[in-house]
Tab-separated table of N, CA, C and O in Angstrom:
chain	number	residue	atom	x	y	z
A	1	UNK	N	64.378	77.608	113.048
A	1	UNK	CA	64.253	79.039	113.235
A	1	UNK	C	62.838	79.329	113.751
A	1	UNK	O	61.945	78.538	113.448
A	2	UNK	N	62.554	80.442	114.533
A	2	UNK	CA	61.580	80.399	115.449
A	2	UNK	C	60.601	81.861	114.433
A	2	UNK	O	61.009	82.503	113.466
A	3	UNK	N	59.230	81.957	115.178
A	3	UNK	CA	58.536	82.498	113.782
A	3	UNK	C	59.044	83.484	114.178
A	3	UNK	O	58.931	84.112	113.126
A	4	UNK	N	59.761	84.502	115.160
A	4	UNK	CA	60.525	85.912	115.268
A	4	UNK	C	61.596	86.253	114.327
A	4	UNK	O	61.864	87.304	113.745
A	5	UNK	N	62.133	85.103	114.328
A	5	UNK	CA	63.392	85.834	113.462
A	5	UNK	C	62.683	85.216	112.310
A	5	UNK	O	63.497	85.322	111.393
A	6	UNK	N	61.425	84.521	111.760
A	6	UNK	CA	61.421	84.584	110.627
A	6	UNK	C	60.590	85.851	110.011
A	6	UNK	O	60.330	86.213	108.863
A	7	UNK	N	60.270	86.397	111.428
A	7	UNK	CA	59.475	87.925	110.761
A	7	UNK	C	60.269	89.386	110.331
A	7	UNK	O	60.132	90.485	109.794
A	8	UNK	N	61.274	88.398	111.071
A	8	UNK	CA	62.727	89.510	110.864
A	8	UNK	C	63.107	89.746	109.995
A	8	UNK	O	63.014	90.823	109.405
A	9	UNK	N	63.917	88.313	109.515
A	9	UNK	CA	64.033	88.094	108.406
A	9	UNK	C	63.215	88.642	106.764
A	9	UNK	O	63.767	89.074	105.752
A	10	UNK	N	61.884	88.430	107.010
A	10	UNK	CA	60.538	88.527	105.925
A	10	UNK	C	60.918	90.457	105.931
A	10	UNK	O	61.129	91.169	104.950
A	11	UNK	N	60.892	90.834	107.344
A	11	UNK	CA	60.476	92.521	107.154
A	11	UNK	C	62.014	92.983	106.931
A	11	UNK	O	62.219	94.144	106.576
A	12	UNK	N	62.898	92.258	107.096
A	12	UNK	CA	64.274	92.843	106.069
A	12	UNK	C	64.358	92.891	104.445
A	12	UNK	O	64.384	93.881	103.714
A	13	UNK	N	64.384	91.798	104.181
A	13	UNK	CA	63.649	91.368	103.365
A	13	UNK	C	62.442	93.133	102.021
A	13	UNK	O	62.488	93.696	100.927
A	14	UNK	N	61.744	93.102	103.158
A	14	UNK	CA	60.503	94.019	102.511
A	14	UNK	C	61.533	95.640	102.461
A	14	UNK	O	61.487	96.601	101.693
A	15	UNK	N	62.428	95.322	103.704
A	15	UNK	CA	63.161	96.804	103.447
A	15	UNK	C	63.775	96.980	102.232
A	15	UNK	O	63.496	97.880	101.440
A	16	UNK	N	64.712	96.023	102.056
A	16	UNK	CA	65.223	96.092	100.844
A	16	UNK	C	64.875	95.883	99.511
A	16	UNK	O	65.689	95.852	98.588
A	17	UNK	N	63.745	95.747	99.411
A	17	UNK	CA	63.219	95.780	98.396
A	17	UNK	C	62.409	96.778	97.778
A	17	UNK	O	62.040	96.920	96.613
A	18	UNK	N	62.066	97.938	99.609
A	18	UNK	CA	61.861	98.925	98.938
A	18	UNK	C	62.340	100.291	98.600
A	18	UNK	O	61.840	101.302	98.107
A	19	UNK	N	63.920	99.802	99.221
A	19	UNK	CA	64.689	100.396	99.475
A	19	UNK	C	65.123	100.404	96.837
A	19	UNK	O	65.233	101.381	96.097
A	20	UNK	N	65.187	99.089	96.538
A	20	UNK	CA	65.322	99.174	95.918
A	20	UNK	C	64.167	99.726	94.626
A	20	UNK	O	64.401	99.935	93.436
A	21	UNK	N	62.999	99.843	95.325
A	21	UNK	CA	61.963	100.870	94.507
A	21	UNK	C	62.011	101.986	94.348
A	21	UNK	O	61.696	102.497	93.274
A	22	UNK	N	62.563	102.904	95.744
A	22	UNK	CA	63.059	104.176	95.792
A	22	UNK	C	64.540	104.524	94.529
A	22	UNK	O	64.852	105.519	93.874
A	23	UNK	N	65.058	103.308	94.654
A	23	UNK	CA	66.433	103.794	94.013
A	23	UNK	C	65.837	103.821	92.090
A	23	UNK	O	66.382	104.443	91.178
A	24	UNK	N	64.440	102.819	91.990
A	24	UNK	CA	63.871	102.986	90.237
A	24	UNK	C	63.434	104.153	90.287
A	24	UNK	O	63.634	104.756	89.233
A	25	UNK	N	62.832	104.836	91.196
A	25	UNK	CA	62.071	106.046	90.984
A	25	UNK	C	63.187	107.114	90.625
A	25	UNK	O	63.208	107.882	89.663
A	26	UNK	N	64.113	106.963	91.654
A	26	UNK	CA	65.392	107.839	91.189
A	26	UNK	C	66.060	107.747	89.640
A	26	UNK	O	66.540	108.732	89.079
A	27	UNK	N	66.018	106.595	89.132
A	27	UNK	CA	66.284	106.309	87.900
A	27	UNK	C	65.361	107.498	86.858
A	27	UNK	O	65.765	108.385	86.106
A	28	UNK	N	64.023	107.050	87.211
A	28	UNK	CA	63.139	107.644	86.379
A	28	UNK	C	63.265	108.985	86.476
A	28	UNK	O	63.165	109.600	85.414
A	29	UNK	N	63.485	109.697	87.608
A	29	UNK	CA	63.538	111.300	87.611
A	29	UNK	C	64.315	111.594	86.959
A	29	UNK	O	63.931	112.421	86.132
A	30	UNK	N	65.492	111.278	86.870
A	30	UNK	CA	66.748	111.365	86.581
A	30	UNK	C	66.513	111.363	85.119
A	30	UNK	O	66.851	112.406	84.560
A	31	UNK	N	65.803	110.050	84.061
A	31	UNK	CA	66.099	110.365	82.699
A	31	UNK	C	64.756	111.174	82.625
A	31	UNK	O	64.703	111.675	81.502
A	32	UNK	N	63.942	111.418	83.169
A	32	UNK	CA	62.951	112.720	82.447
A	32	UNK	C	63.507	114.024	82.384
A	32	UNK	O	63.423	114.747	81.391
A	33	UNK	N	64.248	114.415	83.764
A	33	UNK	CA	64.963	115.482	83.678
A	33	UNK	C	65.856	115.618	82.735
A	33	UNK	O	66.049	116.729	82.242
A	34	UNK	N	66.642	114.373	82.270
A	34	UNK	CA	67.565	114.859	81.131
A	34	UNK	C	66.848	114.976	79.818
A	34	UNK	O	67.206	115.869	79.050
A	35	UNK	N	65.922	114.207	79.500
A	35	UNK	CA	64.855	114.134	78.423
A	35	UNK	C	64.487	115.754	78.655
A	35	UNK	O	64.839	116.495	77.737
A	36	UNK	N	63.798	116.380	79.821
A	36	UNK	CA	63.424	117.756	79.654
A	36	UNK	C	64.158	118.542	78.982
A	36	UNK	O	63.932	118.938	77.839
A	37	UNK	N	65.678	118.978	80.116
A	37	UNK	CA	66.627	119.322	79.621
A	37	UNK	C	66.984	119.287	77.939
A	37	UNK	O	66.859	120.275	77.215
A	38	UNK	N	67.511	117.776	77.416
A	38	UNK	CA	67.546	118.133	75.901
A	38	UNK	C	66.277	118.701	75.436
A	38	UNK	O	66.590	119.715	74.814
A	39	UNK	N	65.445	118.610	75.427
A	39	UNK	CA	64.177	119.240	74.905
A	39	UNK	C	64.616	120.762	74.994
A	39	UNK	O	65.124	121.359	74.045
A	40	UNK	N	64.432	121.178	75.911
A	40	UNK	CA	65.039	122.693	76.053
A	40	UNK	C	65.697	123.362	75.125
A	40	UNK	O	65.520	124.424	74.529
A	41	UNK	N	66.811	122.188	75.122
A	41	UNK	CA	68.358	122.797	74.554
A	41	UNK	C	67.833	122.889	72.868
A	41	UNK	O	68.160	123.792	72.098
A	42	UNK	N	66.900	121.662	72.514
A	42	UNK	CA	66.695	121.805	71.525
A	42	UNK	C	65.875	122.763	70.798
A	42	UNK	O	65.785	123.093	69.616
A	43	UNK	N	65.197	123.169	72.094
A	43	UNK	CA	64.019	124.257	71.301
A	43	UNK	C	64.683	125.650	71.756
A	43	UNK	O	64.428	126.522	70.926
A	44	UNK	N	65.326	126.033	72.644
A	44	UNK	CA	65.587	127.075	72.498
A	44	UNK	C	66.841	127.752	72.068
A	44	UNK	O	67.050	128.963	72.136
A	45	UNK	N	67.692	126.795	71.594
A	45	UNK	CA	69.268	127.567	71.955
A	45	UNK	C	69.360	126.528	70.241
A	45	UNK	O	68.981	125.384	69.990
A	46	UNK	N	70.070	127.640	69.324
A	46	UNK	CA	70.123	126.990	67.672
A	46	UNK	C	71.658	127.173	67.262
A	46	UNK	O	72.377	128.128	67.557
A	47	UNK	N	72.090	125.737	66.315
A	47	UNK	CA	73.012	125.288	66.113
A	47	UNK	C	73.003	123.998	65.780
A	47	UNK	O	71.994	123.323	65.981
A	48	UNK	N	74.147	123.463	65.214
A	48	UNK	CA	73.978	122.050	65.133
A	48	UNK	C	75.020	121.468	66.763
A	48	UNK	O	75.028	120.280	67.085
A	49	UNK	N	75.509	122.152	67.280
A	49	UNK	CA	76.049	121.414	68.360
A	49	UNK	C	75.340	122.005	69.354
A	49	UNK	O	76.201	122.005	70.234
A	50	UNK	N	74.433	122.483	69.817
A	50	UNK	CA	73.155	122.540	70.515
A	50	UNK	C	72.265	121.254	69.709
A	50	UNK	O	72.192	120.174	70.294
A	51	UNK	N	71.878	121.352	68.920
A	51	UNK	CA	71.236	120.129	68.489
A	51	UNK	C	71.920	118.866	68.912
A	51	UNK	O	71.232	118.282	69.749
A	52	UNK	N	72.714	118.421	68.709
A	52	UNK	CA	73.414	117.203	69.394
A	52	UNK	C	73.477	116.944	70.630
A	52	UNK	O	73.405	115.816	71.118
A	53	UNK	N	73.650	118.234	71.367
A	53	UNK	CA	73.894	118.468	73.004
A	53	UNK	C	72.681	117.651	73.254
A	53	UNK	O	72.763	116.489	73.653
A	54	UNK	N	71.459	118.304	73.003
A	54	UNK	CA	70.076	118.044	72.692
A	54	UNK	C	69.771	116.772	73.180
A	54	UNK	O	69.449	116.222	74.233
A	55	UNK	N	70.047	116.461	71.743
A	55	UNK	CA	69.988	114.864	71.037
A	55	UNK	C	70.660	114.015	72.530
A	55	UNK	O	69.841	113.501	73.292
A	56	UNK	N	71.436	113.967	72.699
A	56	UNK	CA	72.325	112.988	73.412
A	56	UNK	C	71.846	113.387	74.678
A	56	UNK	O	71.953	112.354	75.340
A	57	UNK	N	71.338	114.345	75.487
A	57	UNK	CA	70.358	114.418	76.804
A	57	UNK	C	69.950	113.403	76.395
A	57	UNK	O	70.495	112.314	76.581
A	58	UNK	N	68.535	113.668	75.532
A	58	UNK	CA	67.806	112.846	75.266
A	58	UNK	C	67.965	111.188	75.214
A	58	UNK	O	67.222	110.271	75.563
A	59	UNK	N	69.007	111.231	74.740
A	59	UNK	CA	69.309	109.687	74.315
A	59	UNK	C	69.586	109.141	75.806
A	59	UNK	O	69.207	107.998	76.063
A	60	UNK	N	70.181	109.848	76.726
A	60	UNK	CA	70.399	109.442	78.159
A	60	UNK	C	69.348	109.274	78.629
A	60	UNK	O	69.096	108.271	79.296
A	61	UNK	N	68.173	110.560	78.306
A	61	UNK	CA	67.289	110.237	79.148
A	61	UNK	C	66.246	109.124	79.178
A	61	UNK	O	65.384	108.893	80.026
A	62	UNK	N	66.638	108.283	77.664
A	62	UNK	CA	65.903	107.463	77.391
A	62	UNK	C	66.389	106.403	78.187
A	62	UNK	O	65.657	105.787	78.962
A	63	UNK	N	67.421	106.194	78.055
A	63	UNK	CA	68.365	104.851	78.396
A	63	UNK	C	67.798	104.886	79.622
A	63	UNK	O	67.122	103.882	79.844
A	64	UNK	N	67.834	105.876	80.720
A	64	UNK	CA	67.440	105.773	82.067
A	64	UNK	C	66.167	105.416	82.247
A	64	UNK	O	65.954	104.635	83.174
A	65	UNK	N	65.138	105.833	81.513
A	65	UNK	CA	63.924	105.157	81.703
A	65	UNK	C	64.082	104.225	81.427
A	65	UNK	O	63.278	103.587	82.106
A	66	UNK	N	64.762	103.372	80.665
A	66	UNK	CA	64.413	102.409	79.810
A	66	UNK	C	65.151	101.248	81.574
A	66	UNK	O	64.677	100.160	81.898
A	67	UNK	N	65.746	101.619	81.957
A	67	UNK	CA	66.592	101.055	82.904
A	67	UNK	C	65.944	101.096	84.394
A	67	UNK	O	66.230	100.685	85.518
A	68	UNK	N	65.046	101.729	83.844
A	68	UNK	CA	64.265	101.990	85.385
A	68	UNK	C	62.691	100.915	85.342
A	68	UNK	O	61.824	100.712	86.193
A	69	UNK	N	62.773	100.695	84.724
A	69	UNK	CA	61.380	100.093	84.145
A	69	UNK	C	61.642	98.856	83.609
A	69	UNK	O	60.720	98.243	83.071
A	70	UNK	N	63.195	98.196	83.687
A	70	UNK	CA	63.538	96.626	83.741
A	70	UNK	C	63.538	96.486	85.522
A	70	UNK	O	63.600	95.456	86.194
A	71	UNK	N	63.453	97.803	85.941
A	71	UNK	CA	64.364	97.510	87.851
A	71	UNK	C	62.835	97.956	87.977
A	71	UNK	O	62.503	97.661	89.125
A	72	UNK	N	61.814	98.506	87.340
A	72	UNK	CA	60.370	98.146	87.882
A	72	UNK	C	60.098	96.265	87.635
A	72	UNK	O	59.900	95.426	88.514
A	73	UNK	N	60.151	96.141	86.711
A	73	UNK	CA	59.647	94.309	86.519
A	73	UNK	C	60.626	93.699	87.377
A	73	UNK	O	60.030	92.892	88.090
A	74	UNK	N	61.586	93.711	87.578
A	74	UNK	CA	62.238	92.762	88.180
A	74	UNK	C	62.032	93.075	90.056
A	74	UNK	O	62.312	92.269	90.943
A	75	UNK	N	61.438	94.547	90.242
A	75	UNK	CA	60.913	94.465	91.559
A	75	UNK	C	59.796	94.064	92.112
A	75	UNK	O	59.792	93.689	93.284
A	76	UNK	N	58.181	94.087	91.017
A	76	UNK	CA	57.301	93.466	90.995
A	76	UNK	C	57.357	91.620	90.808
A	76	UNK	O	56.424	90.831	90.962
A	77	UNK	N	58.618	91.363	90.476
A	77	UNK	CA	58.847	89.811	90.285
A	77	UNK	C	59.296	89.742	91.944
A	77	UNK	O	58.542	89.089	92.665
A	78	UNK	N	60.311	90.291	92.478
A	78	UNK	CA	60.476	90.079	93.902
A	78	UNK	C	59.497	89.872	94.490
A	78	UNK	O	59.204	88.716	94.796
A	79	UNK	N	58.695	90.944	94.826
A	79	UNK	CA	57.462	91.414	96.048
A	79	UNK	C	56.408	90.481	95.643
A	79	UNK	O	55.330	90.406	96.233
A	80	UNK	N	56.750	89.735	94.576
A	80	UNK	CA	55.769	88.799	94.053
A	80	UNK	C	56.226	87.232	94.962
A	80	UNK	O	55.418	86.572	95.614
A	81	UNK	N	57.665	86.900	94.792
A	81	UNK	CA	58.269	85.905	95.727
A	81	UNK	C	57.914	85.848	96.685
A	81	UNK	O	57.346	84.895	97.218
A	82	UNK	N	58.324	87.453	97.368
A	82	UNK	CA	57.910	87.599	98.722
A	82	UNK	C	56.701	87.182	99.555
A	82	UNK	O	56.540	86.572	100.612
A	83	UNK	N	55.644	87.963	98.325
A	83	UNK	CA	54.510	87.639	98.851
A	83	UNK	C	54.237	86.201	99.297
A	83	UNK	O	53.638	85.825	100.305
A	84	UNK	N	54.821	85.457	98.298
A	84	UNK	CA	54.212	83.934	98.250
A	84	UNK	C	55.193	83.597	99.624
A	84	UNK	O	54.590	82.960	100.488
A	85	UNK	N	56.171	83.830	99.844
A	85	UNK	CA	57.162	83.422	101.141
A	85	UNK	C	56.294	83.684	102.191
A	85	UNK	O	55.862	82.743	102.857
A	86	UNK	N	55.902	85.099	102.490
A	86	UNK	CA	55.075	85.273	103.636
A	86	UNK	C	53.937	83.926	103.569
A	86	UNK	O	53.832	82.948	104.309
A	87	UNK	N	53.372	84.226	102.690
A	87	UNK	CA	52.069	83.086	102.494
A	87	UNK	C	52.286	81.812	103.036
A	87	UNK	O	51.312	81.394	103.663
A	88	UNK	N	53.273	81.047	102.995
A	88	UNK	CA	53.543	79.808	102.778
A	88	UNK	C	53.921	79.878	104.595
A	88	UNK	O	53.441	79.149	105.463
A	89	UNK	N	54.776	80.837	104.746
A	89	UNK	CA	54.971	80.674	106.487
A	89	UNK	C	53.126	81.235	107.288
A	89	UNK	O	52.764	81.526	108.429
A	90	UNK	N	52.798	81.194	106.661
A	90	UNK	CA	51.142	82.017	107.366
A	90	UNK	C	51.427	83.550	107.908
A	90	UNK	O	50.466	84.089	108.459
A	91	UNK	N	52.683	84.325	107.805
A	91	UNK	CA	52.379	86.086	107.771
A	91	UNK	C	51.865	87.036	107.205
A	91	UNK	O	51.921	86.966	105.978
A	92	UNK	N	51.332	87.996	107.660
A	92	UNK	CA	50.683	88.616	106.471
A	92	UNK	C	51.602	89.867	106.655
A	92	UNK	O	50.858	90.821	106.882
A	93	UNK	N	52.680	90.191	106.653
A	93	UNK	CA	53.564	91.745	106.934
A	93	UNK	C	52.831	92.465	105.233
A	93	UNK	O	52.383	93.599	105.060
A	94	UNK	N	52.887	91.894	104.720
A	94	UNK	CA	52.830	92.695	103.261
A	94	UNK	C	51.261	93.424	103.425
A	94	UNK	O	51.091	94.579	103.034
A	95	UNK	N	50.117	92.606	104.056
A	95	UNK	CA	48.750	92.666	103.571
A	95	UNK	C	48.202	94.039	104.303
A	95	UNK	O	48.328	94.416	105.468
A	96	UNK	N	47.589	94.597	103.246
A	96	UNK	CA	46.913	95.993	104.062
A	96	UNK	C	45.417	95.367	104.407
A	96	UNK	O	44.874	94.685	103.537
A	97	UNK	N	44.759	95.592	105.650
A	97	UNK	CA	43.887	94.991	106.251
A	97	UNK	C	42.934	95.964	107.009
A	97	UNK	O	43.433	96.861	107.689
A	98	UNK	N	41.642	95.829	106.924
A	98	UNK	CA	41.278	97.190	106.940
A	98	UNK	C	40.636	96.907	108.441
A	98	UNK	O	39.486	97.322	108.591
A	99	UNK	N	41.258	96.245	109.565
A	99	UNK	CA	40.978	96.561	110.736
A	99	UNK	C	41.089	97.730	111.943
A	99	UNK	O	40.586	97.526	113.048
């Protein structure tokens, strides 16, 4: 394989990976907003099934962070591969360079 398509390859590669950073961040919005949300429900609106409503936002919104922040480590373990892949072929696509 010739070093073109291996830059091809490398910067596909970088797409999708940050294609899959965008999709953790979405994770994370997603359970703060429900974390907000129950918060809300809990402080302003009284009952015990407002309290639960509450409760169980919350509990979602945890789970989603909690799920977004295994798909953070396991994307910093990628871009970590990556890096070393570029390295090893001599590219630098990843490196910010202050020329």
């Amino acid at each position: 394989m010739d070093m073109n398509e291996t830059v091809k390859i490398l910067l596909a590669e970088e797409q999708t990976l940050l294609s899959r950073e965008r999709t953790m961040h979405s994770y994370m919005q997603t359970g703060l907003a429900f974390t907000s949300v129950g918060l809300v429900v809990m402080k302003f609106l009284v009952g015990a099934l407002y309290f639960c409503a509450g409760l169980l936002f919350i509990v979602l919104g945890a789970l989603l962070i909690v799920e977004a922040g295994k798909r953070y480590l396991r994307f910093r373990k990628a871009i970590a591969r990556l890096r070393e892949k570029e390295a090893q072929l001599g590219c630098d696509i990843g490196l910010i360079t202050g020329k």
